[in-house]
XYZ file of N, CA, C and O in Angstrom:
612
model
N 0.856 -1.166 0.000
C 0.000 0.000 0.000
C 0.900 1.226 0.000
O 1.820 1.316 0.786
N 0.629 2.157 -0.877
C 1.436 3.363 -0.964
C 1.077 4.331 0.146
O -0.041 4.340 0.637
N 2.056 5.159 0.495
C 1.812 6.220 1.459
C 0.846 7.221 0.818
O 1.055 7.642 -0.315
N -0.252 7.584 1.521
C -1.205 8.508 0.905
C -0.568 9.875 0.662
O 0.196 10.360 1.469
N -0.899 10.445 -0.489
C -0.427 11.797 -0.768
C -1.270 12.769 0.046
O -2.323 12.414 0.562
N -0.789 13.982 0.150
C -1.536 14.989 0.902
C -2.906 15.170 0.252
O -3.008 15.345 -0.957
N -3.922 15.087 1.041
C -5.288 15.236 0.543
C -5.780 16.626 0.915
O -5.804 16.999 2.085
N -6.139 17.378 -0.099
C -6.708 18.706 0.057
C -7.762 18.877 -1.028
O -7.533 18.495 -2.161
N -8.852 19.453 -0.673
C -9.948 19.669 -1.614
C -10.469 21.094 -1.482
O -11.628 21.315 -1.111
N -9.629 22.106 -1.793
C -10.056 23.486 -1.570
C -11.288 23.889 -2.390
O -12.121 24.667 -1.898
N -11.414 23.378 -3.597
C -12.586 23.731 -4.411
C -13.861 23.142 -3.813
O -14.904 23.797 -3.800
N -13.779 21.912 -3.304
C -14.948 21.304 -2.668
C -15.302 22.056 -1.391
O -16.478 22.315 -1.128
N -14.312 22.415 -0.607
C -14.571 23.172 0.617
C -15.260 24.493 0.270
O -16.251 24.880 0.903
N -14.783 25.168 -0.767
C -15.427 26.408 -1.214
C -16.842 26.171 -1.697
O -17.756 26.953 -1.390
N -17.040 25.071 -2.426
C -18.378 24.732 -2.915
C -19.331 24.461 -1.751
O -20.511 24.849 -1.796
N -18.826 23.817 -0.697
C -19.674 23.540 0.472
C -20.044 24.839 1.179
O -21.184 25.000 1.631
N -19.096 25.777 1.272
C -19.405 27.067 1.901
C -20.471 27.818 1.104
O -21.399 28.381 1.689
N -20.335 27.803 -0.221
C -21.351 28.450 -1.063
C -22.713 27.794 -0.878
O -23.737 28.473 -0.772
N -22.721 26.466 -0.864
C -23.966 25.714 -0.715
C -24.631 26.003 0.628
O -25.852 26.167 0.701
N -23.835 26.086 1.689
C -24.392 26.389 3.014
C -24.984 27.805 3.041
O -26.004 28.033 3.683
N -24.332 28.735 2.332
C -24.801 30.122 2.315
C -26.029 30.304 1.424
O -26.907 31.118 1.724
N -26.084 29.548 0.321
C -27.173 29.705 -0.654
C -27.365 28.380 -1.383
O -26.599 28.041 -2.275
N -28.400 27.656 -1.013
C -28.674 26.339 -1.588
C -29.383 26.491 -2.940
O -30.509 26.036 -3.122
N -28.710 27.124 -3.870
C -29.284 27.352 -5.200
C -28.877 26.217 -6.138
O -27.912 25.499 -5.875
N -29.591 26.033 -7.242
C -29.207 24.998 -8.214
C -27.767 25.171 -8.711
O -27.045 24.186 -8.879
N -27.361 26.402 -8.923
C -25.993 26.666 -9.382
C -24.965 26.163 -8.359
O -23.982 25.512 -8.717
N -25.201 26.424 -7.076
C -24.270 25.993 -6.031
C -24.329 24.480 -5.814
O -23.309 23.852 -5.533
N -25.525 23.887 -5.954
C -25.634 22.427 -5.848
C -24.847 21.757 -6.974
O -24.137 20.784 -6.750
N -24.966 22.276 -8.186
C -24.229 21.714 -9.323
C -22.720 21.819 -9.108
O -21.985 20.873 -9.384
N -22.268 22.970 -8.636
C -20.843 23.172 -8.368
C -20.368 22.183 -7.305
O -19.323 21.537 -7.448
N -21.152 22.022 -6.232
C -20.811 21.061 -5.184
C -20.704 19.652 -5.755
O -19.746 18.927 -5.484
N -21.681 19.243 -6.547
C -21.670 17.891 -7.113
C -20.476 17.668 -8.032
O -19.851 16.601 -8.000
N -20.133 18.649 -8.843
C -18.961 18.526 -9.712
C -17.699 18.308 -8.881
O -16.879 17.441 -9.198
N -17.541 19.073 -7.817
C -16.351 18.956 -6.975
C -16.376 17.671 -6.149
O -15.337 17.061 -5.913
N -17.563 17.258 -5.711
C -17.708 16.013 -4.953
C -17.199 14.828 -5.769
O -16.501 13.958 -5.258
N -17.542 14.806 -7.045
C -17.146 13.687 -7.907
C -15.643 13.665 -8.182
O -15.088 12.610 -8.470
N -14.968 14.789 -8.075
C -13.523 14.859 -8.306
C -12.711 14.640 -7.041
O -11.518 14.376 -7.110
N -13.340 14.760 -5.875
C -12.634 14.794 -4.599
C -12.093 13.427 -4.167
O -12.628 12.382 -4.530
N -11.037 13.491 -3.373
C -10.485 12.342 -2.666
C -10.573 12.679 -1.181
O -10.192 13.778 -0.779
N -11.098 11.724 -0.400
C -11.356 11.964 1.016
C -10.518 11.057 1.897
O -10.235 9.913 1.535
N -10.198 11.559 3.081
C -9.566 10.743 4.110
C -10.671 10.108 4.943
O -11.666 10.764 5.262
N -10.489 8.848 5.292
C -11.420 8.199 6.206
C -10.643 7.204 7.066
O -9.773 6.493 6.569
N -10.913 7.196 8.374
C -10.240 6.230 9.232
C -10.859 4.848 9.057
O -12.041 4.719 8.735
N -10.049 3.839 9.244
C -10.533 2.457 9.160
C -9.669 1.584 10.065
O -8.522 1.924 10.351
N -10.241 0.487 10.490
C -9.497 -0.494 11.271
C -9.261 -1.691 10.366
O -10.202 -2.224 9.770
N -8.002 -2.096 10.262
C -7.624 -3.222 9.411
C -7.163 -4.359 10.304
O -6.310 -4.182 11.176
N -7.742 -5.545 10.089
C -7.384 -6.739 10.845
C -7.024 -7.853 9.870
O -7.829 -8.141 8.992
N -5.876 -8.488 9.967
C -4.771 -8.141 10.859
C -4.118 -6.840 10.423
O -4.222 -6.431 9.270
N -3.448 -6.218 11.395
C -2.826 -4.919 11.154
C -1.766 -5.035 10.057
O -0.937 -5.938 10.072
N -1.794 -4.115 9.075
C -0.770 -4.137 8.026
C 0.612 -3.877 8.622
O 0.743 -3.195 9.633
N 1.620 -4.450 7.991
C 2.992 -4.257 8.460
C 3.848 -3.743 7.322
O 3.555 -3.968 6.154
N 4.936 -3.068 7.704
C 5.867 -2.556 6.706
C 6.775 -3.680 6.232
O 7.217 -4.515 7.019
N 7.060 -3.666 4.912
C 7.999 -4.635 4.368
C 9.417 -4.092 4.501
O 9.642 -3.027 5.085
N 10.377 -4.814 3.934
C 11.785 -4.429 4.052
C 12.092 -3.086 3.393
O 13.091 -2.445 3.718
N 11.218 -2.615 2.490
C 11.404 -1.319 1.827
C 10.641 -0.188 2.518
O 10.606 0.932 2.013
N 9.985 -0.498 3.637
C 9.230 0.515 4.359
C 7.822 0.736 3.832
O 7.111 1.614 4.306
N 7.417 -0.054 2.836
C 6.066 0.058 2.287
C 5.101 -0.746 3.157
O 5.411 -1.863 3.559
N 3.948 -0.182 3.421
C 2.929 -0.880 4.204
C 2.201 -1.841 3.273
O 1.703 -1.449 2.219
N 2.154 -3.090 3.668
C 1.487 -4.128 2.874
C 0.317 -4.696 3.667
O 0.434 -5.018 4.836
N -0.809 -4.815 2.984
C -1.998 -5.373 3.604
C -2.096 -6.845 3.217
O -2.021 -7.185 2.032
N -2.273 -7.718 4.204
C -2.421 -9.140 3.889
C -3.659 -9.380 3.022
O -4.657 -8.653 3.138
N -3.626 -10.388 2.144
C -4.770 -10.652 1.262
C -6.064 -10.966 2.009
O -7.148 -10.722 1.498
N -5.967 -11.481 3.228
C -7.162 -11.845 3.998
C -7.599 -10.719 4.950
O -8.430 -10.933 5.823
N -7.063 -9.525 4.777
C -7.362 -8.420 5.684
C -8.838 -8.040 5.633
O -9.458 -8.041 4.579
N -9.366 -7.727 6.787
C -10.730 -7.224 6.927
C -10.643 -5.737 7.226
O -9.882 -5.327 8.099
N -11.418 -4.926 6.509
C -11.394 -3.482 6.697
C -12.739 -3.050 7.252
O -13.781 -3.346 6.668
N -12.708 -2.363 8.398
C -13.931 -1.833 9.006
C -13.839 -0.314 9.011
O -12.913 0.256 9.588
N -14.794 0.314 8.340
C -14.852 1.771 8.281
C -15.897 2.213 9.302
O -17.060 1.837 9.196
N -15.483 2.994 10.314
C -16.450 3.404 11.342
C -17.508 4.347 10.783
O -17.287 5.022 9.776
N -18.648 4.345 11.445
C -19.761 5.205 11.061
C -20.124 6.105 12.231
O -19.836 5.786 13.380
N -20.775 7.198 11.908
C -21.356 8.023 12.955
C -22.859 7.887 12.841
O -23.381 7.556 11.781
N -23.541 8.116 13.955
C -25.008 7.988 13.985
C -25.641 9.283 14.443
O -25.132 9.948 15.339
N -26.781 9.601 13.829
C -27.562 10.755 14.282
C -28.379 10.329 15.495
O -28.454 9.136 15.828
N -29.024 11.277 16.131
C -29.895 10.961 17.272
C -31.034 10.045 16.849
O -31.568 9.299 17.656
N -31.404 10.110 15.556
C -32.486 9.269 15.041
C -31.989 7.875 14.656
O -32.767 7.041 14.203
N -30.687 7.624 14.787
C -30.131 6.314 14.460
C -29.719 6.149 13.001
O -29.412 5.037 12.568
N -29.694 7.229 12.238
C -29.264 7.164 10.843
C -27.738 7.163 10.835
O -27.109 7.968 11.525
N -27.149 6.250 10.061
C -25.691 6.083 10.073
C -25.043 6.602 8.798
O -25.584 6.423 7.705
N -23.853 7.201 8.985
C -23.088 7.740 7.869
C -21.615 7.366 8.013
O -21.075 7.389 9.124
N -20.989 7.064 6.876
C -19.536 6.976 6.854
C -19.004 8.401 6.930
O -19.710 9.352 6.603
N -17.748 8.556 7.345
C -17.146 9.872 7.478
C -16.154 10.112 6.348
O -15.288 9.270 6.093
N -16.275 11.252 5.691
C -15.392 11.639 4.589
C -14.795 13.002 4.926
O -15.537 13.970 5.090
N -13.479 13.068 5.018
C -12.808 14.308 5.398
C -12.042 14.876 4.208
O -11.301 14.158 3.542
N -12.205 16.173 3.973
C -11.588 16.815 2.814
C -10.088 17.023 2.974
O -9.379 17.179 1.988
N -9.607 17.024 4.224
C -8.185 17.239 4.473
C -7.865 16.834 5.911
O -8.762 16.508 6.689
N -6.589 16.858 6.247
C -6.156 16.418 7.580
C -6.688 17.340 8.681
O -7.025 16.865 9.768
N -6.825 18.630 8.412
C -7.348 19.547 9.430
C -8.786 19.182 9.803
O -9.154 19.222 10.976
N -9.591 18.829 8.805
C -10.973 18.421 9.086
C -11.008 17.090 9.829
O -11.819 16.912 10.731
N -10.134 16.170 9.463
C -10.064 14.886 10.168
C -9.744 15.111 11.641
O -10.344 14.499 12.521
N -8.798 16.021 11.910
C -8.376 16.264 13.294
C -9.461 16.940 14.127
O -9.428 16.865 15.349
N -10.443 17.582 13.493
C -11.578 18.123 14.237
C -12.405 16.991 14.835
O -13.044 17.143 15.869
N -12.401 15.860 14.134
C -13.210 14.718 14.564
C -12.410 13.739 15.406
O -12.867 13.255 16.420
N -11.205 13.443 14.944
C -10.355 12.448 15.591
C -9.041 13.130 15.961
O -8.279 13.503 15.074
N -8.796 13.316 17.241
C -7.567 13.996 17.660
C -6.335 13.146 17.333
O -5.305 13.640 16.932
N -6.456 11.839 17.526
C -5.376 10.930 17.140
C -6.008 9.589 16.780
O -7.052 9.222 17.308
N -5.377 8.895 15.872
C -5.922 7.607 15.455
C -5.757 6.584 16.565
O -4.730 6.538 17.240
N -6.790 5.767 16.747
C -6.745 4.720 17.756
C -5.818 3.611 17.300
O -5.479 3.503 16.126
N -5.423 2.772 18.231
C -4.564 1.637 17.915
C -5.212 0.788 16.815
O -6.390 0.473 16.883
N -4.447 0.492 15.813
C -4.936 -0.349 14.727
C -5.650 0.410 13.628
O -5.987 -0.168 12.603
N -5.899 1.703 13.823
C -6.582 2.461 12.780
C -5.594 2.923 11.720
O -4.460 3.253 12.012
N -6.067 2.922 10.510
C -5.313 3.386 9.360
C -6.128 4.489 8.701
O -7.319 4.628 8.951
N -5.493 5.239 7.824
C -6.214 6.199 7.003
C -6.297 5.660 5.593
O -5.306 5.175 5.051
N -7.481 5.753 5.020
C -7.683 5.353 3.638
C -8.107 6.579 2.847
O -8.648 7.532 3.395
N -7.879 6.520 1.554
C -8.303 7.576 0.653
C -9.381 6.989 -0.252
O -9.129 6.020 -0.972
N -10.585 7.556 -0.163
C -11.718 7.112 -0.960
C -12.266 8.287 -1.752
O -12.186 9.438 -1.320
N -12.877 7.973 -2.868
C -13.606 8.958 -3.649
C -15.092 8.667 -3.562
O -15.533 7.750 -2.853
N -15.874 9.422 -4.309
C -17.324 9.234 -4.316
C -17.691 7.788 -4.640
O -18.548 7.199 -3.973
N -17.077 7.218 -5.667
C -17.451 5.864 -6.100
C -17.235 4.824 -4.992
O -18.066 3.926 -4.816
N -16.133 4.931 -4.257
C -15.887 3.967 -3.174
C -16.935 4.100 -2.077
O -17.457 3.092 -1.586
N -17.249 5.336 -1.691
C -18.292 5.519 -0.674
C -19.642 5.027 -1.192
O -20.381 4.357 -0.475
N -19.967 5.346 -2.432
C -21.244 4.918 -3.008
C -21.350 3.398 -3.006
O -22.396 2.840 -2.647
N -20.279 2.725 -3.361
C -20.276 1.258 -3.383
C -20.502 0.700 -1.985
O -21.293 -0.235 -1.802
N -19.826 1.272 -0.981
C -19.995 0.777 0.393
C -21.415 1.015 0.895
O -22.011 0.148 1.532
N -21.966 2.188 0.603
C -23.317 2.520 1.061
C -24.348 1.625 0.389
O -25.300 1.176 1.022
N -24.155 1.337 -0.895
C -25.158 0.597 -1.666
C -25.020 -0.924 -1.571
O -25.842 -1.642 -2.137
N -24.005 -1.398 -0.848
C -23.890 -2.854 -0.675
C -25.168 -3.392 -0.044
O -25.798 -2.730 0.781
N -25.536 -4.600 -0.430
C -26.785 -5.198 0.061
C -26.797 -5.325 1.589
O -27.842 -5.182 2.211
N -25.636 -5.570 2.191
C -25.578 -5.762 3.637
C -25.248 -4.467 4.401
O -25.041 -4.484 5.598
N -25.239 -3.343 3.711
C -24.887 -2.073 4.349
C -25.996 -1.589 5.270
O -27.173 -1.657 4.933
N -25.591 -1.110 6.428
C -26.533 -0.505 7.374
C -26.329 1.008 7.416
O -26.716 1.668 8.361
N -25.708 1.526 6.375
C -25.346 2.934 6.315
C -26.249 3.661 5.325
O -26.579 3.139 4.273
N -26.627 4.898 5.674
C -27.529 5.670 4.824
C -26.810 6.662 3.921
O -27.428 7.367 3.160
N -25.474 6.725 4.007
C -24.742 7.660 3.174
C -23.389 7.971 3.768
O -22.868 7.210 4.574
N -22.839 9.111 3.361
C -21.591 9.553 3.968
C -21.668 11.047 4.248
O -22.353 11.791 3.555
N -21.002 11.452 5.325
C -21.000 12.843 5.761
C -19.646 13.448 5.440
O -18.619 12.922 5.863
N -19.659 14.537 4.688
C -18.424 15.235 4.340
C -18.129 16.242 5.446
O -18.959 17.090 5.760
N -16.960 16.099 6.056
C -16.508 16.962 7.161
C -17.540 17.040 8.284
O -18.086 18.102 8.583
N -17.803 15.898 8.949
C -18.825 15.892 10.004
C -18.512 16.812 11.177
O -19.426 17.215 11.883
N -17.250 17.186 11.373
C -16.907 18.119 12.443
C -16.963 19.567 12.002
O -16.691 20.466 12.780
N -17.330 19.793 10.738
C -17.371 21.148 10.189
C -18.647 21.369 9.401
O -19.733 21.452 9.963
N -18.529 21.401 8.080
C -19.685 21.668 7.208
C -20.774 20.612 7.354
O -21.949 20.910 7.259
N -20.398 19.365 7.568
C -21.327 18.252 7.779
C -22.398 18.179 6.692
O -23.594 18.228 6.961
N -21.946 18.046 5.468
C -22.885 17.859 4.357
C -23.067 16.360 4.156
O -22.099 15.624 3.961
N -24.297 15.923 4.222
C -24.605 14.491 4.134
C -25.030 14.128 2.720
O -25.921 14.745 2.154
N -24.384 13.094 2.205
C -24.722 12.557 0.891
C -25.464 11.252 1.163
O -24.876 10.257 1.589
N -26.773 11.261 0.956
C -27.632 10.135 1.313
C -27.698 9.093 0.193
O -27.277 9.357 -0.937
N -28.271 7.934 0.509
C -28.490 6.881 -0.499
C -29.255 7.436 -1.701
O -28.926 7.150 -2.841
N -30.296 8.210 -1.419
C -31.107 8.768 -2.497
C -30.267 9.687 -3.388
O -30.377 9.643 -4.617
N -29.424 10.517 -2.772
C -28.547 11.393 -3.548
C -27.567 10.579 -4.386
O -27.303 10.904 -5.543
N -27.035 9.517 -3.796
C -26.102 8.639 -4.524
C -26.793 8.051 -5.746
O -26.234 8.054 -6.847
N -28.033 7.576 -5.576
C -28.788 7.020 -6.711
C -28.987 8.071 -7.800
O -28.797 7.799 -8.986
N -29.364 9.294 -7.390
C -29.597 10.370 -8.353
C -28.312 10.723 -9.106
O -28.329 10.899 -10.325
N -27.202 10.807 -8.383
C -25.918 11.136 -9.008
C -25.506 10.032 -9.978
O -25.088 10.309 -11.108
N -25.652 8.783 -9.560
C -25.284 7.666 -10.442
C -26.158 7.631 -11.696
O -25.668 7.363 -12.786
N -27.455 7.897 -11.544
C -28.342 7.937 -12.711
C -27.912 9.033 -13.662
O -27.881 8.834 -14.891
N -27.598 10.199 -13.138
C -27.166 11.321 -13.983
C -25.848 10.983 -14.678
O -25.673 11.295 -15.862
N -24.946 10.312 -13.961
C -23.661 9.940 -14.558
C -23.856 8.928 -15.684
O -23.236 9.047 -16.729
N -24.721 7.963 -15.480
C -24.937 6.953 -16.533
C -25.666 7.580 -17.717
O -25.436 7.207 -18.861
N -26.534 8.545 -17.470
C -27.219 9.261 -18.542
C -26.253 10.067 -19.390
O -26.356 10.117 -20.602
N -25.272 10.689 -18.718
C -24.261 11.463 -19.440
C -23.378 10.575 -20.294
O -22.892 10.993 -21.330
N -23.170 9.347 -19.859
C -22.322 8.425 -20.613
C -22.995 7.990 -21.918
O -22.340 7.650 -22.871
N -24.329 7.986 -21.918
C -25.050 7.563 -23.114
C -25.093 8.665 -24.169
O -25.299 8.418 -25.315
N -24.979 9.908 -23.761
C -25.084 11.042 -24.696
C -23.930 11.086 -25.672
O -22.855 10.745 -25.480
């Protein structure tokens, strides 16, 4: 596994600020465009714990199990956490717990995890310690439909 590159999404962060200030179609479109391009940090627990090889590269065993933690609302709705950068991650998690790793996921990876048949998650929350924009199952379906429609054109 390669060392993750620095993750920063300044355009997405700006799009979220615009969306929070004015939920107009123009700002929603801008947010969605940036959401689809973004790479997010998310904590995960890997069992067995990955180890470094002789070259210092972290290698994950083929039988590794990856658990991505979720947050829950007071109503019991669950979301995966997607952080736009390390500063946003640190608002939520001051330090990683023993055995936790950081993964880099994009929209497609989160959508796949949310839409799995055995998923108990309703979506993913972008910067839950800050902007806290929730991308729900319904939104994921709408985005995927629009993407497949664009591919046919």
